[in-house]
Amino acid sequence: MVRLPSGRLRKNLFGGGAVVLLAALNAPAVVSFAEAEYHAYKIARPGYQRTYGSWRIVDVPAEYRVNAIHAALLHTGKVLLIAGSGNDQEKFDSGTFDTILWDPGNDTFKKIPTPEDFFCSGHAQLPDGRLLVAGGTARYEVLDGEVKKAGGTMRVRNENTDKAVTLAKGTVFRSPSGVEYVSAADVTVPRATREFQGSYVGSGRMNPWQSKVTAAEADVFVEAREEGPRGLTTQAARYEILGREGAGEVYGVAQRLTTAKQEFQGIKAAYEFDPRAERYVPVAPMEDARWYPTLVTLDDGRVLAVSGLNEVGDVVPGDNEMYDPATRTWSPGPFRYFPTYPSLFLTQGGRLLYTGSNAGYGAEDRGRTPGLWDLEKNTFTPLGGLSDPDQLETSASVLLPPAQDQKLMVFGGGGVGESPKSTARTSIIDLSRPDPSFRDGPALPQGTRYLSSVLMPDDTVFTSGGSRGYRGRSRSDVLKAQFYDPKTDTFTAAAEPAVGRNYHSEALLLPDGRVATFGSDPLFDDEANTRLGTFEQRIEVYTPPALHRAGADRPVLGEGPRTVDAGARATFRTADAARITTARLMRPSAVTHTTDVEQRSVALGLTKGPDSVTVDVPGDRTLVPPGWYMLFVTDRDGAPSEATWVRVP
């Protein structure tokens, strides 16, 4: 007689049968689940992490989650995450602007009062360790078909030769036909100029009838008070300013006020963020409003502000300006046009290299050629040899380590605007050559826009994220990472991130040698491009293989100076002198929109004693601009120390 299995065994058998049946009915899902489980097991293995590194998602409390548009490492070791309105029209309308300060050492967070909408501003590191933040958003774009009130540029003219005139936001301009328009921002118009053209008469006085007055002008965006076709005009006319005495001397001139698409508009505001007080400090505003500007620190500590959309939504035509941190004021810089967020790198000798990388706005056929810009002479020398030159928008650029080699690299990119094009091309230029030009480097695994690129203490470049399509269209985020080694001109694979990063994403090196990634603003959340995208608020941190291999046995720098002059030597105590092989000064990042012109790695001379190392800092300010730096030493196995912060005044 055959005995039936016990009740428990029968249940297990029947359960197992159910699993087999379900697996048969839904085999792809079961296989996918099994693959995911195996992948999670594999990437957690110590051997895998020693070869490829590992990723960890930071637990950010809900009240501190933010749309990180900008990220900057401060010399306190904390990371400033700036959102402003965060590409959120409702937050802009309500005046809700966000900044979060993250301490990666203990994963704590702090909200920072944010006085302006710094969404799409520019930023740069100052010599004293403060962060300059300039520009931002005065108005969100309104797309074709959604504009209800006619608007456009009003040119305000001042014929008064005695004084400048400031018109507050909300000033009303009336057309000859009685249609009223309201200004969207404050506008200041300089005083008019008088040119004497006659001869002296009588007792030496100039004949007033022989002078010519030239009106001063400034632009402001205006919008009709009411909806409807009455506000539309393409005819030039003079507009009176309501409620103003002496209206004959100050008036508006407009030619085209329409319901066509209205672009984002910039602001003139500038602030310094004080890392010690952890607050924004207002400084003099810029002369031009800027949205999407690049700020680049020069060898004398001044900061050049370039490009951006102005107060009426046009690309600033070439009026660049300089910020002096000693006086906290702006002055005119050399005139040159660039599309928004151009990648400009300070090179040896003081010239700026424009790699052609940029983000967002500007004519397709203007200002996109790579070249060397001599600021003193204001001359621009084009540089050739770049493959896929029509796919530089949203590409990444870095000054390869060490800075003394004067090699720069461009990674990926795409076509202008919403182009479906993306390229796997990388290109390298060696400025130490007598006639430099770009050459192709090793290709990325696939065409990639918005790639993040971070200089590492061992002279490699860590790249991660990006997407094949514009703003991650069709779920095209690239969940890959790799290291580029300038010595071998090759890529090696790294562990794959779990979080996709495309438009409005950032990555930077932390003082402990890890890499933090932030942000991402996909246009859609589904492959069919039918569901609007959700901004990525998670922070993901990468730990490189060398840190897994070294564990707690990393080289340690001990007591030493906090200030090191350019061209000087500095000695630091260490018990690990015998195994230390390199020393690097690494400038902290200030990154947005794939643009990080601050980061650079400078090789230091190294002399080893029994219980100390002495480093020699180059005296060339174009290699080592003034400011705070992370000092890393690396051992023979490629393991870096934790950074020691030093200031080069």
XYZ file of C-alpha atoms in Angstrom:
649
model
C 0.000 0.000 0.000
C 1.312 3.454 -0.872
C 1.308 6.014 1.950
C 0.375 9.609 1.195
C 2.805 12.321 2.324
C 2.200 14.072 5.614
C 0.066 17.229 5.662
C 3.069 19.618 5.893
C 4.877 17.826 3.098
C 1.768 17.842 0.933
C 1.432 21.593 1.406
C 5.050 22.092 0.433
C 4.692 19.904 -2.602
C 1.530 21.633 -3.674
C 3.191 25.023 -2.965
C 6.192 24.002 -5.007
C 3.886 22.914 -7.769
C 2.202 26.290 -7.642
C 5.587 27.995 -7.936
C 6.453 25.831 -10.921
C 3.066 26.576 -12.466
C 3.436 30.327 -11.837
C 6.951 30.247 -13.198
C 5.661 28.547 -16.302
C 2.895 31.114 -16.702
C 5.116 34.138 -15.938
C 8.620 33.004 -16.770
C 10.041 36.439 -17.777
C 9.030 38.039 -14.453
C 10.518 35.169 -12.445
C 13.729 35.306 -14.447
C 13.897 39.083 -14.015
C 13.393 38.747 -10.254
C 16.077 36.057 -10.058
C 18.496 38.186 -12.070
C 17.880 41.178 -9.809
C 18.441 39.068 -6.702
C 21.659 37.656 -8.117
C 22.854 41.112 -9.150
C 22.235 42.471 -5.648
C 24.149 39.498 -4.209
C 27.019 39.923 -6.660
C 27.581 43.665 -6.154
C 27.590 43.222 -2.376
C 30.465 40.723 -2.495
C 33.803 42.113 -1.187
C 35.664 40.849 -4.240
C 33.321 42.686 -6.598
C 33.593 45.917 -4.596
C 37.390 45.747 -4.525
C 37.312 45.581 -8.337
C 34.408 47.867 -9.255
C 33.507 49.883 -6.151
C 30.027 50.267 -4.682
C 27.065 52.646 -4.496
C 24.910 53.678 -1.544
C 21.725 55.740 -1.514
C 21.760 58.310 1.282
C 18.741 58.373 3.601
C 17.568 61.979 3.226
C 14.721 62.948 5.595
C 11.637 64.125 3.711
C 11.887 67.720 4.933
C 15.375 68.054 3.414
C 14.707 66.555 -0.019
C 15.316 69.154 -2.665
C 15.530 69.558 -6.436
C 19.319 69.921 -6.510
C 20.018 72.149 -9.516
C 23.472 73.208 -8.277
C 26.045 71.556 -6.000
C 29.204 73.040 -4.502
C 31.722 71.618 -2.035
C 32.704 74.089 0.691
C 36.007 74.118 2.590
C 34.130 73.069 5.716
C 33.602 69.715 3.993
C 29.876 70.330 3.595
C 27.996 70.369 0.298
C 25.710 73.247 -0.673
C 22.711 72.060 -2.721
C 20.920 74.983 -4.363
C 17.466 74.586 -5.867
C 15.963 78.051 -5.834
C 12.496 77.363 -7.192
C 13.860 74.074 -8.562
C 12.210 74.219 -11.992
C 8.848 74.339 -10.218
C 6.502 77.084 -11.416
C 4.346 76.839 -8.286
C 7.343 77.399 -6.007
C 8.416 80.331 -8.153
C 4.949 81.906 -7.983
C 4.842 81.482 -4.197
C 8.404 82.790 -3.706
C 9.539 79.511 -2.129
C 13.276 79.131 -2.760
C 15.363 76.284 -1.310
C 18.969 75.624 -0.339
C 20.122 72.622 1.704
C 23.500 72.140 3.388
C 24.544 68.469 3.594
C 27.346 67.185 5.817
C 28.508 63.939 4.137
C 30.617 63.067 7.179
C 27.552 62.281 9.272
C 24.663 62.613 6.773
C 23.061 65.569 8.526
C 21.161 68.336 6.758
C 20.290 71.980 7.340
C 17.906 74.348 5.576
C 19.439 77.663 4.489
C 17.234 80.755 3.995
C 17.423 81.588 0.292
C 16.871 85.271 -0.589
C 16.534 84.997 -4.385
C 15.513 82.457 -6.981
C 18.971 81.031 -7.712
C 17.474 78.460 -10.104
C 19.943 78.317 -13.022
C 22.433 80.758 -11.521
C 26.221 80.604 -11.830
C 28.747 80.020 -9.054
C 32.492 80.039 -8.413
C 34.909 79.514 -5.523
C 36.427 82.720 -4.093
C 39.951 83.046 -2.617
C 38.689 83.230 0.981
C 36.531 80.113 0.649
C 33.235 81.835 0.087
C 31.081 80.786 -2.853
C 29.964 83.477 -5.303
C 26.413 82.874 -6.567
C 25.156 85.212 -9.300
C 22.077 85.333 -11.496
C 18.981 83.174 -11.463
C 15.351 83.364 -12.501
C 13.150 86.448 -12.854
C 10.434 84.754 -14.865
C 9.579 81.240 -16.103
C 9.092 80.557 -19.784
C 5.615 80.509 -21.311
C 5.313 78.184 -24.295
C 3.678 78.822 -27.661
C -0.073 78.512 -27.367
C -0.027 79.247 -23.629
C 0.738 82.982 -23.780
C -2.487 84.839 -22.975
C -1.215 88.405 -22.703
C 0.919 90.099 -25.328
C 4.436 90.838 -24.170
C 7.967 91.555 -25.235
C 10.848 93.976 -24.902
C 10.238 97.598 -23.954
C 13.265 99.815 -24.585
C 13.251 102.571 -21.969
C 14.916 105.803 -23.094
C 16.243 108.547 -20.811
C 17.013 111.948 -22.357
C 17.862 113.585 -19.026
C 21.576 114.436 -18.951
C 21.622 115.122 -15.194
C 20.655 111.795 -13.649
C 19.955 108.119 -14.165
C 16.389 106.868 -13.782
C 15.173 103.723 -12.007
C 11.704 102.367 -12.786
C 10.341 99.817 -10.340
C 8.807 96.492 -11.279
C 5.148 97.126 -12.088
C 5.728 100.402 -13.952
C 2.909 100.981 -16.454
C 3.590 101.962 -20.073
C 0.699 103.236 -22.238
C 0.636 102.981 -26.024
C -0.658 105.770 -28.293
C -3.892 103.770 -28.658
C -4.340 103.517 -24.885
C -3.242 99.881 -24.311
C -1.337 99.493 -21.053
C 1.639 97.220 -20.374
C 3.274 96.384 -17.019
C 7.020 95.880 -16.482
C 8.176 92.550 -15.019
C 11.350 93.819 -13.273
C 13.153 96.890 -12.004
C 15.123 98.717 -14.666
C 17.772 101.441 -14.341
C 18.554 103.691 -17.295
C 21.813 105.711 -17.165
C 21.708 109.438 -17.724
C 21.878 110.721 -21.276
C 25.105 112.088 -22.721
C 25.625 115.516 -24.211
C 28.133 116.076 -27.006
C 29.159 119.656 -27.786
C 29.623 120.309 -31.476
C 29.752 124.110 -31.743
C 32.493 126.668 -31.176
C 33.143 128.865 -28.165
C 31.394 132.229 -28.254
C 31.297 135.371 -26.153
C 33.126 134.978 -22.812
C 34.163 131.426 -23.639
C 30.851 129.715 -22.976
C 29.714 126.933 -25.306
C 26.736 127.813 -27.429
C 23.967 125.469 -26.126
C 22.435 125.285 -29.573
C 25.550 123.527 -30.805
C 25.214 120.403 -28.572
C 23.694 116.988 -29.203
C 21.960 114.836 -26.572
C 22.141 111.065 -26.969
C 19.516 109.238 -24.940
C 20.584 106.342 -22.732
C 18.652 103.076 -23.112
C 17.853 99.922 -21.153
C 15.481 97.030 -21.826
C 12.740 95.586 -19.651
C 10.133 92.898 -20.312
C 6.528 94.122 -20.319
C 3.199 92.352 -20.498
C -0.250 93.698 -21.445
C -2.599 94.290 -18.514
C -5.389 92.411 -20.272
C -5.701 89.363 -22.478
C -6.775 89.682 -26.060
C -5.661 90.952 -29.456
C -5.579 94.658 -28.493
C -2.161 94.136 -26.912
C -0.596 92.781 -30.110
C 1.595 95.094 -32.159
C 4.437 94.891 -34.637
C 4.607 98.639 -35.253
C 7.243 100.851 -33.618
C 5.711 103.380 -31.228
C 6.483 105.623 -28.280
C 4.939 104.685 -24.898
C 4.327 107.113 -22.063
C 5.093 106.131 -18.475
C 2.077 106.605 -16.219
C 2.394 108.630 -13.038
C 5.792 110.067 -13.833
C 6.718 113.738 -13.947
C 8.901 114.854 -16.797
C 7.552 112.053 -18.938
C 8.875 113.746 -22.057
C 12.441 112.909 -21.032
C 11.812 109.289 -20.047
C 9.617 107.046 -22.188
C 9.369 103.604 -23.735
C 9.836 102.411 -27.304
C 8.553 99.034 -28.464
C 8.103 97.494 -31.861
C 7.040 93.891 -31.344
C 4.683 92.834 -28.546
C 3.171 89.423 -29.286
C 1.869 86.189 -27.789
C 4.816 84.163 -29.128
C 6.773 81.907 -26.730
C 8.335 83.874 -23.888
C 11.733 82.641 -22.668
C 13.076 82.373 -19.134
C 14.461 85.671 -17.869
C 17.466 86.333 -15.647
C 18.165 88.436 -12.566
C 21.115 90.693 -11.679
C 21.385 89.652 -8.025
C 24.697 88.357 -6.639
C 25.530 86.906 -3.226
C 28.442 85.289 -1.447
C 27.699 82.190 0.594
C 29.676 82.253 3.849
C 30.603 78.651 4.812
C 31.355 79.617 8.418
C 28.194 81.607 9.115
C 26.263 79.311 6.722
C 24.288 82.126 5.155
C 24.017 84.178 1.965
C 25.550 87.673 2.068
C 24.369 90.196 -0.578
C 26.976 91.935 -2.741
C 26.679 94.411 -5.611
C 24.386 93.166 -8.405
C 25.669 92.488 -11.896
C 25.218 95.023 -14.640
C 23.356 92.463 -16.780
C 20.686 90.018 -15.704
C 21.843 86.435 -16.298
C 20.086 83.055 -16.373
C 22.370 80.087 -17.240
C 25.658 82.026 -16.878
C 29.109 80.528 -16.376
C 31.309 81.972 -13.634
C 35.025 81.147 -13.836
C 37.733 82.084 -11.310
C 40.839 83.729 -12.783
C 44.459 83.619 -11.650
C 44.156 86.887 -9.681
C 41.076 85.708 -7.773
C 38.582 87.760 -9.753
C 35.609 85.991 -11.315
C 34.452 86.371 -14.910
C 30.691 86.075 -15.566
C 29.849 85.032 -19.121
C 26.631 84.601 -21.127
C 23.145 83.832 -19.798
C 19.644 84.974 -20.721
C 18.997 88.608 -19.822
C 15.994 90.411 -18.374
C 14.003 90.040 -21.609
C 14.945 86.426 -22.314
C 17.644 87.024 -24.946
C 21.142 85.544 -24.754
C 23.434 88.274 -23.407
C 25.066 89.446 -26.652
C 28.631 89.405 -25.321
C 28.634 91.877 -22.431
C 30.700 89.918 -19.909
C 31.700 91.279 -16.507
C 34.273 90.821 -13.732
C 33.676 90.419 -9.998
C 36.340 91.699 -7.617
C 36.092 89.893 -4.248
C 38.151 92.644 -2.582
C 35.552 95.334 -3.333
C 32.567 93.030 -3.926
C 31.714 94.978 -7.068
C 31.438 94.263 -10.798
C 33.134 95.938 -13.756
C 32.981 95.381 -17.534
C 34.909 92.413 -18.919
C 36.059 91.662 -22.472
C 33.226 91.481 -24.982
C 32.622 88.053 -26.523
C 29.497 86.023 -27.277
C 28.950 82.459 -26.027
C 25.879 80.247 -25.761
C 24.646 79.680 -22.213
C 26.718 77.779 -19.609
C 29.865 77.621 -21.769
C 32.693 75.461 -20.381
C 35.645 77.839 -19.919
C 38.858 76.610 -18.279
C 41.752 78.686 -16.986
C 44.891 77.370 -18.693
C 48.586 77.945 -18.146
C 49.479 81.459 -19.220
C 46.056 82.850 -18.300
C 44.062 82.162 -21.450
C 40.648 80.508 -21.195
C 39.968 77.374 -23.224
C 36.406 77.104 -24.486
C 35.892 73.407 -25.210
C 32.623 74.053 -27.034
C 30.654 72.317 -24.292
C 27.599 74.303 -23.244
C 24.049 73.883 -22.069
C 20.824 75.096 -23.458
C 20.384 78.366 -25.263
C 21.931 80.178 -28.199
C 21.951 80.169 -31.980
C 23.020 76.898 -33.579
C 25.603 78.610 -35.789
C 27.089 81.147 -33.372
C 29.619 80.921 -30.548
C 29.999 77.143 -30.603
C 33.509 76.746 -32.054
C 36.142 75.621 -29.493
C 39.070 77.941 -29.028
C 41.539 79.792 -26.805
C 40.427 83.189 -25.505
C 43.095 85.735 -24.579
C 41.295 88.036 -22.139
C 43.892 90.835 -22.210
C 43.920 91.151 -25.986
C 40.349 89.870 -26.345
C 41.397 87.602 -29.194
C 39.989 84.156 -29.872
C 41.949 81.392 -31.621
C 39.720 78.578 -32.976
C 40.838 74.996 -32.366
C 40.052 72.224 -34.830
C 40.044 68.450 -34.978
C 36.930 67.816 -32.891
C 34.695 64.987 -34.104
C 30.913 65.497 -34.050
C 31.282 69.267 -33.567
C 27.504 69.644 -33.910
C 27.008 67.554 -30.751
C 28.704 69.568 -28.018
C 25.600 70.773 -26.208
C 25.166 68.941 -22.860
C 28.651 67.420 -23.188
C 31.047 67.207 -20.249
C 34.519 68.761 -20.168
C 37.441 68.474 -17.742
C 40.983 69.740 -17.343
C 42.658 66.341 -17.151
C 44.872 65.559 -14.158
C 47.417 66.743 -13.420
C 46.821 70.335 -14.499
C 50.498 70.728 -15.445
C 49.962 68.445 -18.452
C 47.537 71.000 -19.955
C 45.294 68.384 -21.532
C 41.534 68.850 -21.698
C 38.886 66.299 -22.592
C 35.318 66.434 -23.905
C 32.914 63.552 -23.199
C 29.756 62.813 -25.204
C 27.092 65.426 -25.843
C 24.157 65.930 -28.171
C 22.649 68.155 -30.813
C 21.427 71.674 -30.142
C 18.127 71.975 -28.269
C 15.772 68.993 -28.331
C 17.788 67.190 -30.998
C 17.594 63.369 -30.816
C 21.325 63.153 -31.563
C 23.836 61.967 -28.972
C 27.449 60.933 -29.406
C 29.814 58.460 -27.748
C 32.764 60.587 -28.891
C 35.471 61.712 -26.524
C 38.130 64.184 -27.639
C 41.381 65.357 -26.082
C 43.493 68.421 -26.737
C 47.096 68.927 -25.576
C 47.806 72.622 -25.156
C 51.505 71.979 -24.567
C 51.903 71.244 -28.283
C 52.972 74.095 -30.576
C 49.877 73.774 -32.787
C 47.236 72.080 -30.616
C 44.141 70.404 -32.024
C 41.655 67.838 -30.760
C 42.116 64.116 -31.321
C 39.610 61.358 -30.666
C 39.885 59.441 -27.413
C 38.290 56.104 -26.553
C 34.545 56.032 -27.152
C 31.956 55.862 -24.415
C 29.834 52.692 -24.315
C 26.985 54.574 -26.038
C 25.926 58.057 -27.072
C 25.556 60.053 -23.858
C 24.321 63.516 -22.922
C 24.617 65.021 -19.392
C 27.517 62.757 -18.401
C 29.046 63.618 -15.009
C 32.846 63.666 -14.820
C 34.845 63.880 -11.581
C 38.627 64.137 -11.094
C 39.979 61.547 -8.636
C 43.059 61.709 -6.350
C 44.791 58.938 -8.354
C 44.676 61.025 -11.590
C 41.788 59.111 -13.121
C 38.453 60.633 -14.177
C 35.290 58.993 -12.866
C 32.314 59.345 -15.229
C 28.760 58.248 -14.545
C 25.132 58.645 -15.537
C 23.761 60.705 -18.380
C 21.166 59.675 -20.948
C 21.068 58.874 -24.642
C 18.080 61.138 -25.328
C 17.236 64.742 -24.604
C 16.308 64.967 -20.891
C 16.153 61.185 -20.683
C 13.400 60.812 -23.283
C 12.031 57.263 -23.703
C 13.608 56.147 -20.418
C 17.077 56.482 -21.946
C 19.093 57.018 -18.740
C 22.497 55.312 -18.888
C 23.016 53.304 -15.691
C 26.749 52.897 -16.194
C 29.957 54.275 -14.714
C 33.602 54.039 -15.726
C 37.077 55.377 -15.019
C 39.157 57.116 -17.676
C 42.933 56.804 -17.190
C 44.879 59.569 -18.990
C 48.099 57.548 -18.756
C 46.737 54.604 -20.738
C 43.999 56.483 -22.640
C 41.480 53.775 -21.719
C 38.212 53.291 -19.862
C 37.630 50.616 -17.218
C 34.211 49.659 -15.920
C 32.947 50.666 -12.487
C 29.939 49.514 -10.490
C 26.632 50.599 -12.003
C 24.570 53.260 -10.208
C 20.983 52.525 -9.220
C 19.732 56.080 -9.823
C 19.507 57.572 -13.308
C 20.915 61.056 -13.864
C 20.217 63.332 -16.827
C 19.322 67.042 -17.105
C 19.878 69.101 -13.910
C 22.199 66.510 -12.358
C 25.588 66.899 -10.671
C 28.484 64.886 -9.242
C 31.484 65.928 -7.160
C 34.428 64.555 -5.191
C 34.010 64.463 -1.408
C 36.914 65.047 1.025
C 36.948 61.353 2.008
C 37.576 60.257 -1.598
C 34.019 59.179 -2.431
C 31.859 60.677 -5.211
C 28.377 62.069 -4.551
C 25.707 62.385 -7.251
C 22.576 64.540 -7.154
C 19.546 65.608 -9.143
C 18.006 64.657 -12.500
C 15.057 66.257 -14.243
C 13.605 63.882 -16.855
C 11.053 65.285 -19.253
C 8.960 62.098 -18.983
C 8.736 59.190 -16.564
C 7.767 56.470 -19.026
C 9.160 54.937 -22.183
C 6.188 56.107 -24.256
C 6.767 59.733 -23.178
C 3.190 60.178 -21.967
C 3.703 60.761 -18.215
C 5.443 63.956 -17.092
C 8.777 63.468 -15.374
C 9.508 63.586 -11.643
C 12.605 65.352 -10.331
C 15.077 62.908 -8.748
C 15.738 63.944 -5.142
C 17.826 60.977 -4.007
C 21.534 61.321 -3.262
C 23.711 58.381 -4.297
C 27.347 58.048 -3.213
C 30.031 55.975 -4.936
C 32.916 54.383 -3.016
C 35.864 53.651 -5.371
C 37.597 50.235 -5.457
C 40.772 51.600 -3.849
C 38.868 52.508 -0.691
C 37.391 49.000 -0.483
C 40.831 47.458 -0.969
C 42.463 49.679 1.640
C 39.714 49.522 4.244
C 40.946 51.313 7.360
C 44.559 51.120 6.179
C 44.633 54.360 4.208
C 47.561 56.787 4.383
C 47.006 59.517 6.945
C 48.256 63.105 6.843
C 48.819 64.595 10.263
C 49.755 67.995 11.606
C 50.730 70.661 9.072
C 49.986 74.223 7.951
C 46.513 75.398 6.954
C 47.912 78.034 4.590
C 50.491 77.345 1.884
C 51.732 80.094 -0.408
C 52.045 79.516 -4.144
C 55.680 78.648 -4.872
C 56.257 77.552 -1.266
C 56.867 74.276 0.605
C 54.842 72.736 3.414
C 55.593 69.790 5.684
C 53.008 67.422 7.159
C 53.536 64.774 9.809
C 52.682 61.197 8.812
C 53.561 57.676 9.859
C 52.948 56.533 6.271
C 55.703 58.465 4.503
C 57.424 55.352 3.151
C 54.416 54.198 1.128
C 53.156 57.602 -0.109
C 53.895 58.122 -3.809
C 51.961 61.210 -4.966
C 50.451 64.424 -3.620
C 47.697 66.452 -5.276
C 45.962 69.760 -4.596
C 42.353 69.386 -5.731
C 40.096 72.410 -6.077
C 36.535 71.820 -4.800
C 33.735 71.630 -7.336
C 30.954 74.071 -8.124
C 28.876 72.164 -10.676
C 25.599 72.582 -12.558
C 24.156 71.472 -15.908
C 27.186 69.236 -16.626
C 29.368 72.340 -16.230
C 32.154 72.297 -13.631
C 34.977 74.643 -14.563
C 36.236 74.884 -10.961
C 37.619 71.381 -10.397
C 41.329 70.881 -11.123
C 44.053 68.599 -9.788
C 47.555 70.033 -9.376
C 50.587 67.756 -8.970
C 52.870 68.685 -6.081
C 56.539 67.988 -5.652
C 57.012 65.371 -2.918
C 59.921 64.849 -0.535
C 59.683 62.112 2.096
C 61.261 62.040 5.544
C 61.138 59.304 8.192
C 57.900 60.601 9.694
C 56.823 63.424 7.380
C 56.236 64.468 3.795
C 57.052 67.861 2.300
C 55.107 69.154 -0.689
C 56.100 71.872 -3.166
C 53.252 74.030 -4.502
C 53.744 75.477 -8.012
C 54.159 79.235 -8.090
C 52.191 79.685 -11.326
C 48.845 81.264 -10.423
C 47.322 80.131 -13.692
C 47.876 76.576 -12.477
C 46.919 77.269 -8.861
C 44.344 80.077 -8.623
C 43.938 81.412 -5.076
C 41.494 79.577 -2.835
C 40.958 76.514 -0.650
C 42.105 73.100 -1.873
C 41.896 69.498 -0.757
C 45.369 68.022 -0.266
C 45.366 64.274 -0.975
C 48.331 61.911 -0.783
C 48.106 58.498 -2.425
C 50.007 55.327 -1.641
C 51.626 52.807 -3.975
C 48.366 50.795 -4.117
C 46.336 53.789 -5.253
C 44.621 54.376 -1.903
C 44.144 58.091 -1.121
C 44.228 59.726 2.271
C 41.293 61.715 3.488
C 41.735 65.299 2.356
C 43.509 67.914 4.421
C 42.130 71.378 3.650
C 44.737 74.024 2.865
C 44.399 77.547 1.570
C 46.567 79.021 -1.183
C 46.143 82.809 -0.671
